[in-house]
Backbone as CSV, one residue per row, in Angstrom:
resi,resn,N_x,N_y,N_z,CA_x,CA_y,CA_z,C_x,C_y,C_z
1,MET,0.492,-0.907,-0.103,-0.091,-0.123,0.049,1.003,1.329,0.179
2,LYS,1.967,1.159,-1.021,2.758,2.264,-1.552,1.799,3.620,-2.436
3,HIS,2.293,4.983,-2.208,1.621,5.574,-2.699,2.923,6.903,-2.802
4,ASP,3.407,7.273,-3.477,4.227,8.271,-4.618,3.823,9.814,-3.910
5,LYS,4.210,10.301,-2.617,3.132,11.341,-2.780,3.658,12.645,-3.165
6,ASN,4.443,12.459,-4.364,5.299,13.319,-5.661,3.845,13.443,-6.666
7,THR,3.378,12.385,-6.836,2.393,11.982,-7.689,1.418,12.491,-7.956
8,PRO,0.761,13.776,-8.598,-0.327,14.247,-8.345,-1.248,13.406,-8.832
9,ILE,-2.428,13.454,-7.889,-4.010,13.280,-7.904,-4.953,14.100,-8.606
10,PRO,-5.907,14.123,-8.713,-6.801,15.273,-9.107,-7.259,16.040,-8.030
11,ARG,-7.486,17.387,-8.152,-7.765,18.346,-6.986,-9.130,17.354,-6.033
12,ALA,-10.411,16.928,-7.164,-11.268,16.834,-6.443,-11.147,15.502,-5.465
13,THR,-10.010,14.878,-5.673,-9.469,13.457,-5.014,-8.955,13.843,-3.760
14,ALA,-8.472,14.374,-4.072,-7.490,15.015,-3.050,-8.364,16.100,-1.710
15,LYS,-9.373,16.550,-2.401,-10.146,17.572,-1.293,-11.005,16.592,-0.496
16,ARG,-11.185,15.094,-0.669,-11.754,14.435,0.101,-10.857,13.225,0.498
17,LEU,-9.595,13.501,0.654,-8.740,12.784,1.872,-8.984,12.408,3.255
18,SER,-9.140,13.600,3.153,-9.455,14.029,4.973,-11.062,13.309,5.258
19,LEU,-12.098,13.253,4.173,-13.451,12.999,4.725,-12.813,11.198,4.347
20,TYR,-12.138,10.864,3.721,-11.817,9.348,4.166,-11.356,8.994,5.586
21,TYR,-10.403,9.728,5.398,-9.669,9.750,6.196,-10.477,9.779,7.902
22,ARG,-11.237,10.835,8.082,-12.744,10.990,9.218,-13.186,9.905,9.415
23,ILE,-13.723,9.003,8.165,-14.540,8.006,8.005,-14.145,6.666,8.706
24,PHE,-12.869,6.772,8.076,-12.301,5.413,8.503,-11.407,5.211,9.962
25,LYS,-11.617,6.192,10.857,-11.139,6.757,12.078,-12.336,6.383,12.728
26,ARG,-13.892,6.753,12.422,-15.185,6.821,12.477,-15.268,5.409,12.911
27,PHE,-14.885,4.864,11.440,-15.453,2.722,11.902,-14.513,2.116,12.505
28,ASN,-13.570,2.773,12.604,-12.614,1.976,13.497,-12.655,2.259,14.765
29,SER,-12.756,3.598,15.726,-13.959,3.828,16.974,-15.357,2.923,17.026
30,GLU,-15.747,2.661,15.754,-17.098,1.824,16.451,-16.675,0.447,15.970
31,LYS,-15.182,-0.262,15.934,-15.002,-1.682,16.170,-15.379,-2.167,15.048
32,ILE,-15.523,-1.078,13.707,-15.940,-2.491,12.106,-14.480,-2.344,11.834
33,GLU,-14.036,-3.669,11.195,-12.912,-4.015,10.750,-12.837,-3.837,9.210
34,ARG,-13.994,-4.149,8.440,-14.089,-3.839,7.557,-15.377,-3.324,6.615
35,ALA,-14.686,-2.669,5.547,-15.673,-1.959,5.171,-15.765,-1.593,3.551
36,ASN,-16.500,-1.943,2.927,-16.898,-1.822,1.148,-16.956,-0.819,1.007
37,SER,-16.837,-0.712,-0.806,-16.964,1.020,-1.258,-18.056,1.568,-0.496
38,LYS,-19.512,0.978,-0.715,-20.862,1.724,-0.891,-20.550,1.965,0.551
39,GLN,-20.230,1.488,1.827,-20.461,1.973,2.890,-19.439,3.100,3.143
40,ILE,-18.429,2.907,2.367,-17.688,4.426,2.658,-18.228,5.411,1.687
41,ALA,-18.981,4.949,0.371,-19.369,6.398,0.015,-20.708,6.595,0.606
42,ASP,-21.683,6.351,1.094,-22.804,6.390,1.847,-22.414,7.637,3.169
43,ALA,-21.427,6.942,3.758,-20.989,7.284,4.673,-20.569,9.114,4.436
44,ILE,-20.408,8.948,3.198,-19.939,10.606,2.615,-20.275,11.580,2.099
45,GLY,-21.433,10.838,1.170,-22.761,11.255,0.765,-22.332,11.512,-1.153
46,ILE,-21.554,10.291,-1.280,-20.951,10.358,-2.699,-21.309,8.963,-3.146
47,ASP,-20.708,8.551,-4.625,-21.390,7.403,-4.961,-20.080,6.267,-4.914
48,SER,-20.277,4.941,-4.886,-19.336,3.837,-4.669,-18.275,4.164,-5.613
49,ALA,-18.637,4.538,-7.050,-17.636,4.544,-8.174,-16.755,5.410,-7.595
50,THR,-16.911,6.294,-7.504,-15.748,7.820,-6.838,-14.963,7.106,-5.991
51,VAL,-15.464,6.515,-5.190,-14.924,5.874,-3.626,-13.512,5.016,-4.651
52,ARG,-13.775,3.654,-5.296,-13.182,2.932,-6.107,-12.344,4.076,-7.030
53,ARG,-12.929,5.137,-8.013,-11.706,5.485,-8.277,-10.754,6.584,-7.956
54,ASP,-11.180,6.723,-6.581,-10.057,7.993,-5.701,-9.096,6.672,-5.181
55,PHE,-9.805,5.890,-5.031,-8.757,4.742,-4.399,-7.534,4.396,-5.312
56,SER,-7.797,4.304,-6.850,-7.460,3.300,-7.795,-6.023,4.167,-7.909
57,TYR,-6.130,5.772,-7.943,-4.618,6.502,-7.790,-3.511,5.906,-6.327
58,PHE,-3.837,4.949,-5.466,-2.999,4.566,-4.423,-2.616,3.244,-4.531
59,GLY,-3.056,2.646,-5.486,-2.924,1.130,-5.709,-3.854,0.212,-5.126
60,GLU,-3.470,-0.853,-5.177,-4.141,-1.932,-4.624,-4.734,-1.760,-2.531
61,LEU,-6.087,-0.953,-2.479,-6.084,-0.829,-0.918,-6.933,-1.435,-0.626
62,GLY,-7.854,-2.699,-1.347,-8.790,-3.151,-0.738,-8.579,-4.592,-1.583
63,ARG,-9.428,-5.651,-1.439,-9.909,-6.677,-2.679,-10.943,-7.306,-2.923
64,ARG,-11.027,-7.303,-3.558,-12.732,-7.639,-4.137,-12.658,-8.612,-3.266
65,GLY,-14.672,-8.319,-2.813,-15.205,-9.436,-2.168,-14.451,-9.473,-1.013
66,PHE,-13.132,-8.860,-0.388,-12.991,-8.591,1.215,-13.038,-7.279,1.716
67,GLY,-12.977,-6.495,0.463,-13.411,-5.034,1.287,-12.335,-4.065,1.936
68,TYR,-12.164,-3.336,2.258,-10.820,-2.317,2.865,-10.483,-2.766,4.473
69,ASP,-9.472,-2.782,4.535,-9.286,-3.366,6.545,-9.260,-1.667,6.657
70,VAL,-10.261,-1.772,7.901,-10.136,-0.052,8.422,-9.080,0.179,8.417
71,LYS,-8.417,-0.483,9.467,-7.261,0.250,10.409,-6.133,0.257,9.997
72,LYS,-5.746,-0.592,8.528,-4.755,-0.074,7.831,-5.189,0.765,6.923
73,LEU,-6.008,1.573,6.244,-6.770,2.918,6.072,-6.550,3.854,6.566
74,MET,-7.252,3.415,7.400,-7.180,5.195,8.723,-5.509,5.182,9.102
75,ASN,-4.783,4.302,9.234,-3.311,4.479,9.531,-2.563,4.759,7.723
76,PHE,-3.117,4.226,6.893,-2.409,4.767,4.887,-3.393,6.372,5.239
77,PHE,-3.886,6.974,5.481,-4.661,7.815,5.032,-3.945,9.168,6.402
78,ALA,-3.794,8.469,7.361,-2.839,8.874,8.077,-1.549,10.079,8.173
79,ASP,-0.829,8.534,7.531,0.440,8.966,6.653,0.565,9.711,5.591
80,LEU,-0.693,9.332,4.902,-0.841,10.183,3.637,-0.839,12.125,3.682
81,LEU,-1.987,11.961,5.268,-1.805,13.433,5.360,-0.949,14.214,6.397
82,ASN,0.047,13.490,6.822,0.813,13.553,7.703,0.079,13.571,9.305
83,ASP,-0.887,12.859,9.472,-1.755,13.125,10.521,-1.118,12.442,11.942
84,ASN,0.277,12.175,11.375,0.715,11.083,12.803,1.967,11.779,13.783
85,ALA,2.443,12.936,13.037,3.017,14.210,13.504,1.998,15.556,13.449
86,ILE,2.405,16.270,14.912,1.580,17.549,15.630,2.007,18.545,14.467
87,THR,1.260,19.148,13.620,1.242,20.280,12.865,0.826,21.662,13.524
88,ASN,2.135,22.332,13.907,1.805,23.812,14.510,1.402,24.923,13.385
89,VAL,0.469,25.416,13.890,-0.379,26.459,12.566,-0.475,28.167,13.442
90,ALA,-0.586,29.203,12.648,-0.654,30.514,12.983,-1.988,30.641,12.581
91,ILE,-2.548,31.841,13.067,-3.124,32.561,13.025,-2.799,33.993,12.274
92,VAL,-3.439,34.787,11.619,-3.272,35.825,11.066,-4.541,36.409,11.303
93,GLY,-4.977,37.236,12.304,-5.978,38.205,11.872,-6.980,37.606,13.088
94,ILE,-7.246,38.623,14.477,-8.111,37.727,15.235,-9.367,38.807,15.204
95,GLY,-10.047,38.807,14.176,-11.305,39.408,14.298,-12.614,38.255,15.006
96,ASN,-13.853,38.624,14.285,-14.597,37.269,14.389,-14.311,36.261,14.024
97,MET,-13.939,35.895,13.035,-13.741,34.665,12.318,-12.276,34.281,13.579
98,GLY,-11.449,35.007,13.192,-9.951,34.760,13.831,-10.001,34.264,15.395
99,SER,-11.085,34.895,15.568,-11.307,34.511,17.335,-11.616,33.448,17.217
100,ALA,-12.703,32.838,16.752,-13.590,31.599,16.646,-12.435,30.222,16.474
101,LEU,-11.805,30.507,15.802,-10.727,29.554,14.945,-9.887,29.620,16.001
102,LEU,-9.415,30.799,17.099,-8.490,30.266,17.690,-8.644,29.728,18.849
103,ASN,-10.277,29.610,19.361,-10.376,28.945,20.535,-11.112,27.857,19.454
104,TYR,-11.765,27.233,18.679,-11.340,25.682,18.255,-10.375,24.634,18.502
105,ARG,-10.745,23.655,18.925,-10.122,23.040,19.401,-9.177,22.016,18.812
106,PHE,-8.170,22.032,17.421,-8.120,21.267,16.100,-7.464,20.042,16.964
107,HIS,-6.965,20.380,17.937,-6.029,19.237,18.304,-6.466,18.056,18.733
108,GLU,-8.111,18.760,19.278,-8.601,16.755,19.967,-9.517,16.075,18.764
109,ARG,-9.388,16.446,17.632,-9.783,16.151,17.099,-8.794,15.614,15.276
110,ASN,-7.573,16.364,15.764,-6.703,15.635,14.900,-5.408,16.042,15.455
111,LYS,-4.051,16.296,14.757,-2.758,16.676,15.217,-2.413,17.806,14.402
112,MET,-3.750,19.036,14.658,-3.042,20.167,14.143,-3.515,21.183,15.359
113,LYS,-2.518,21.870,15.311,-2.348,22.717,17.002,-2.084,24.070,16.747
114,ILE,-2.977,25.202,17.066,-2.859,26.463,17.003,-2.067,27.063,18.094
115,VAL,-0.915,27.280,17.232,0.285,27.962,18.912,0.512,29.254,18.751
116,MET,0.012,30.339,18.357,0.565,31.775,17.988,-0.776,32.163,17.205
117,ALA,-1.328,33.377,17.096,-2.001,34.761,16.950,-1.028,35.942,16.506
118,PHE,-1.733,36.345,15.182,-0.893,37.448,15.208,-2.359,38.614,14.828
119,ASP,-1.935,40.194,15.176,-3.236,41.150,14.714,-2.289,42.325,14.768
120,LEU,-2.528,43.134,14.512,-2.365,45.222,14.160,-1.076,45.234,15.641
121,ASP,-0.333,45.942,15.537,0.539,46.065,16.632,-0.068,47.031,17.648
122,ASP,-1.771,47.591,17.188,-2.548,48.298,18.316,-3.881,47.622,18.362
123,HIS,-3.647,46.369,18.279,-5.146,45.361,18.591,-5.131,45.661,20.460
124,GLU,-5.941,45.610,21.069,-6.011,45.223,22.332,-5.665,44.404,22.960
125,LEU,-5.549,43.150,21.771,-5.849,41.902,22.821,-3.654,41.704,22.475
126,ILE,-2.823,42.478,21.560,-1.452,42.012,22.021,-0.675,41.614,23.214
127,ASN,-0.058,40.896,22.888,0.504,40.422,24.209,-0.097,40.011,25.061
128,THR,-1.179,39.235,24.719,-2.195,38.574,25.865,-2.247,37.149,25.510
129,LYS,-3.122,36.256,26.004,-3.445,35.106,25.730,-4.860,34.460,25.302
130,SER,-5.400,33.803,24.011,-6.322,33.506,24.653,-6.664,32.641,25.731
131,LYS,-7.832,32.595,26.056,-8.335,31.461,26.735,-7.747,29.890,27.080
132,ASP,-7.027,29.361,26.327,-6.594,28.328,25.887,-5.251,28.472,26.003
133,GLY,-4.346,29.816,26.151,-3.219,30.201,26.621,-2.306,30.328,25.605
134,ILE,-3.038,30.503,24.603,-2.333,30.907,22.918,-1.815,31.861,22.866
135,PRO,-0.451,32.662,22.641,-0.377,33.905,22.743,-0.279,34.436,21.573
136,ILE,-0.626,36.058,21.658,-1.230,36.472,20.802,-0.125,37.963,20.509
137,TYR,0.795,38.162,18.938,1.579,39.131,19.173,1.215,40.129,18.119
138,GLY,1.849,41.063,17.992,1.738,42.004,16.745,2.242,41.669,15.427
139,ILE,1.815,41.853,14.732,2.185,41.716,13.277,3.805,41.658,12.874
140,SER,3.823,42.601,13.682,6.100,43.530,13.582,6.409,42.046,13.665
141,SER,6.417,41.600,14.585,7.178,40.398,15.181,6.710,39.317,14.197
142,ILE,5.943,39.125,12.933,5.449,38.020,12.424,6.959,36.880,11.769
143,LYS,7.698,37.499,11.516,9.109,37.121,10.467,9.918,36.329,11.874
144,GLU,10.234,37.123,12.763,10.711,36.634,13.960,10.530,35.500,14.528
145,LYS,8.809,35.083,14.665,7.971,34.306,15.565,8.191,33.046,14.610
146,LEU,7.866,33.677,13.686,7.564,32.085,12.908,8.271,31.407,12.596
147,LYS,9.515,31.662,12.328,11.180,31.405,12.196,11.316,30.797,13.050
148,GLN,10.826,31.211,14.529,11.747,31.048,15.746,11.102,29.649,16.197
149,GLU,9.809,29.483,15.777,9.415,28.276,15.777,9.161,27.116,14.762
150,GLY,9.508,27.794,13.393,9.938,26.927,12.436,8.024,26.518,11.754
151,ILE,7.410,27.424,12.065,5.744,27.258,11.488,5.729,28.025,10.140
152,GLN,5.063,26.573,9.282,5.140,27.003,7.754,3.751,26.642,7.237
153,THR,2.725,26.763,8.399,1.401,26.831,8.199,0.794,27.886,8.752
154,ALA,-0.523,28.839,8.167,-1.059,29.791,8.750,-1.955,30.019,7.899
155,ILE,-3.317,30.384,8.836,-4.445,30.840,8.595,-4.668,32.058,7.919
156,LEU,-5.124,32.894,7.304,-5.277,34.196,6.939,-6.978,34.196,7.183
157,THR,-6.897,35.530,8.194,-8.546,35.527,8.231,-8.541,37.204,8.308
158,VAL,-7.983,37.878,7.468,-7.783,39.224,7.512,-8.321,40.073,6.583
159,PRO,-9.024,41.664,6.515,-9.911,42.198,5.682,-9.096,41.678,4.133
160,SER,-10.250,41.249,3.499,-9.791,41.353,2.205,-8.090,42.555,1.205
161,VAL,-8.584,43.918,1.754,-7.424,45.004,1.579,-5.908,44.312,2.137
162,LYS,-6.387,44.061,2.720,-4.940,43.830,3.563,-4.603,41.787,3.266
163,ALA,-5.184,41.244,2.646,-4.805,39.866,2.294,-3.699,39.523,1.708
164,GLN,-3.157,40.437,0.277,-1.786,39.743,-0.455,-0.266,40.620,0.444
165,GLU,-0.650,41.947,0.960,0.433,42.208,1.812,0.669,41.233,3.331
166,VAL,-0.486,40.832,3.954,-0.520,39.957,5.005,0.409,38.360,4.521
167,ALA,0.193,37.784,3.498,0.425,37.133,2.648,1.640,37.093,2.322
168,SER,2.288,38.036,1.566,3.672,38.381,1.556,4.304,38.297,2.704
169,LEU,4.521,38.997,3.805,5.033,38.801,5.018,4.982,37.414,5.543
170,LEU,4.055,36.503,5.714,3.849,35.138,5.716,5.070,34.243,4.569
171,VAL,5.361,34.826,3.532,6.157,33.617,2.819,7.755,34.385,3.091
172,ASP,7.653,36.032,3.211,8.709,36.014,3.590,9.319,35.275,4.798
173,ALA,8.227,35.415,5.613,8.507,34.060,7.216,9.307,32.793,6.603
174,ASP,8.689,31.997,5.119,8.902,30.527,4.891,7.969,29.805,5.350
175,VAL,6.630,30.529,5.685,5.481,30.096,5.858,5.464,29.433,4.068
176,LYS,4.624,27.720,4.225,4.625,27.183,2.506,3.077,26.766,2.511
177,GLY,2.845,26.920,3.753,0.851,26.852,3.310,-0.254,27.640,3.982
178,ILE,-1.151,28.177,3.172,-1.542,29.217,3.578,-3.591,28.643,3.297
179,LEU,-4.349,29.236,4.721,-5.601,28.945,4.543,-6.082,30.269,4.297
180,SER,-6.537,30.287,3.444,-7.221,32.044,3.348,-8.557,32.034,3.194
181,PHE,-9.307,32.977,4.252,-10.812,33.147,3.948,-10.656,34.515,3.652
182,SER,-9.876,34.793,3.176,-10.056,36.752,2.683,-10.217,36.033,0.927
183,PRO,-11.733,36.384,0.425,-12.112,36.143,-1.018,-11.548,36.427,-2.387
184,VAL,-9.753,37.059,-1.960,-9.107,37.854,-3.193,-7.576,36.432,-3.542
185,HIS,-7.600,36.489,-5.039,-6.408,35.546,-5.428,-5.181,36.032,-4.929
186,LEU,-4.465,35.450,-3.850,-3.105,35.611,-3.587,-2.027,34.693,-4.435
187,THR,-0.909,35.990,-4.472,0.100,35.793,-5.665,1.025,35.452,-4.489
188,VAL,1.602,34.123,-4.786,2.406,33.623,-4.158,3.879,32.891,-4.691
189,PRO,5.203,32.370,-4.327,5.706,31.176,-5.338,5.131,30.402,-5.434
190,LYS,5.653,29.549,-6.322,4.827,28.218,-6.404,5.269,26.768,-5.694
191,ASP,6.345,27.511,-4.838,6.436,26.317,-4.016,5.629,26.974,-2.457
192,VAL,4.425,27.836,-2.530,3.713,27.797,-1.451,2.306,27.244,-1.533
193,VAL,1.510,26.741,-1.544,0.252,26.244,-1.488,-0.698,27.264,-1.123
194,VAL,-1.551,27.638,-1.676,-2.971,28.532,-1.093,-4.028,27.781,-1.004
195,GLN,-4.531,27.749,-0.154,-6.181,26.662,-0.127,-7.143,28.346,0.320
196,TYR,-8.083,28.104,-0.394,-9.431,29.053,-0.218,-10.456,28.521,0.252
197,VAL,-10.836,29.445,1.888,-12.507,28.840,2.477,-13.109,30.688,1.917
198,ASP,-13.974,30.582,0.856,-14.782,31.393,0.465,-16.458,31.108,1.187
199,LEU,-16.807,31.512,2.019,-18.049,30.878,2.872,-19.268,31.473,2.354
200,THR,-19.009,32.507,1.425,-20.597,33.667,0.883,-20.831,32.405,-0.338
201,SER,-19.053,31.622,-1.184,-19.852,30.845,-1.985,-20.637,30.000,-1.574
202,GLU,-20.013,28.969,-0.956,-20.263,28.142,-0.418,-21.666,28.044,-0.086
203,LEU,-22.115,28.847,0.572,-23.375,28.889,1.017,-24.424,29.730,-0.185
204,GLN,-23.724,29.821,-1.343,-24.904,30.183,-2.434,-25.010,29.252,-3.202
205,THR,-23.897,28.121,-2.833,-24.207,27.305,-3.672,-24.681,26.118,-2.827
206,LEU,-25.210,26.036,-1.679,-25.655,25.398,-0.849,-27.825,26.021,-1.267
207,LEU,-27.668,27.144,-1.432,-29.240,27.357,-1.422,-29.775,27.167,-2.935
208,TYR,-28.524,27.376,-4.359,-28.715,26.623,-5.013,-29.348,25.398,-5.519
209,PHE,-28.448,24.499,-4.691,-28.858,23.073,-4.605,-30.467,23.172,-3.991
210,MET,-30.850,23.909,-2.794,-31.446,23.715,-1.900,-32.729,23.975,-2.993
211,ARG,-32.429,25.097,-4.273,-34.088,25.644,-4.917,-34.253,24.216,-5.876
212,LYS,-33.086,24.278,-6.425,-32.755,22.808,-7.429,-34.147,21.545,-6.851
213,ASN,-33.292,21.222,-5.593,-34.733,20.401,-4.775,-35.808,20.801,-4.718
214,GLU,-36.145,21.624,-4.739,-37.602,22.228,-4.732,-38.265,22.335,-5.999
215,GLU,-37.566,22.523,-7.030,-38.205,22.192,-8.218,-38.299,20.858,-8.503
């Protein structure tokens, strides 16, 4: 069950990897030892052909008539998603969204851990700590603090007009992955990965499908 992590897979498949991991973790906690593609598909809300096609990119993950070994697949996706090691993450922007994420306990669900946050130097919470003890720093110290802790992953929750400026600061601090809640395209070097979360777009898509169902 080997996979070359440098081999590209379709973006749609990549976006489902964490869902597969979550499902296998749930099956494992429910003492389910084997699962077939239909069970996996039903748990996610897709069709079984999509599951089999997704899994085909990773070689032989299961056997016909046997299904998929839950524990082995759970460990496989944990390794694929690097969830066997703790990933330290920084948040930049502690407005409403940033504050909510700052208090969300990622580490209780997986091995991602928010370890520090940043905002404008004159923000009232600068040089204080969140209720979980996460330090909040002024943005002028972002390069020093991120490099000091070796943090390469950041969540960006700043106003759109500031997003590119802050993204450039993150790149300068050797950040290689940015999860952006700002609905603007960011210009970053090719070795930096940006994932966008556009809540307005997702809500509009939801409403569209709701209307289609009503028709």
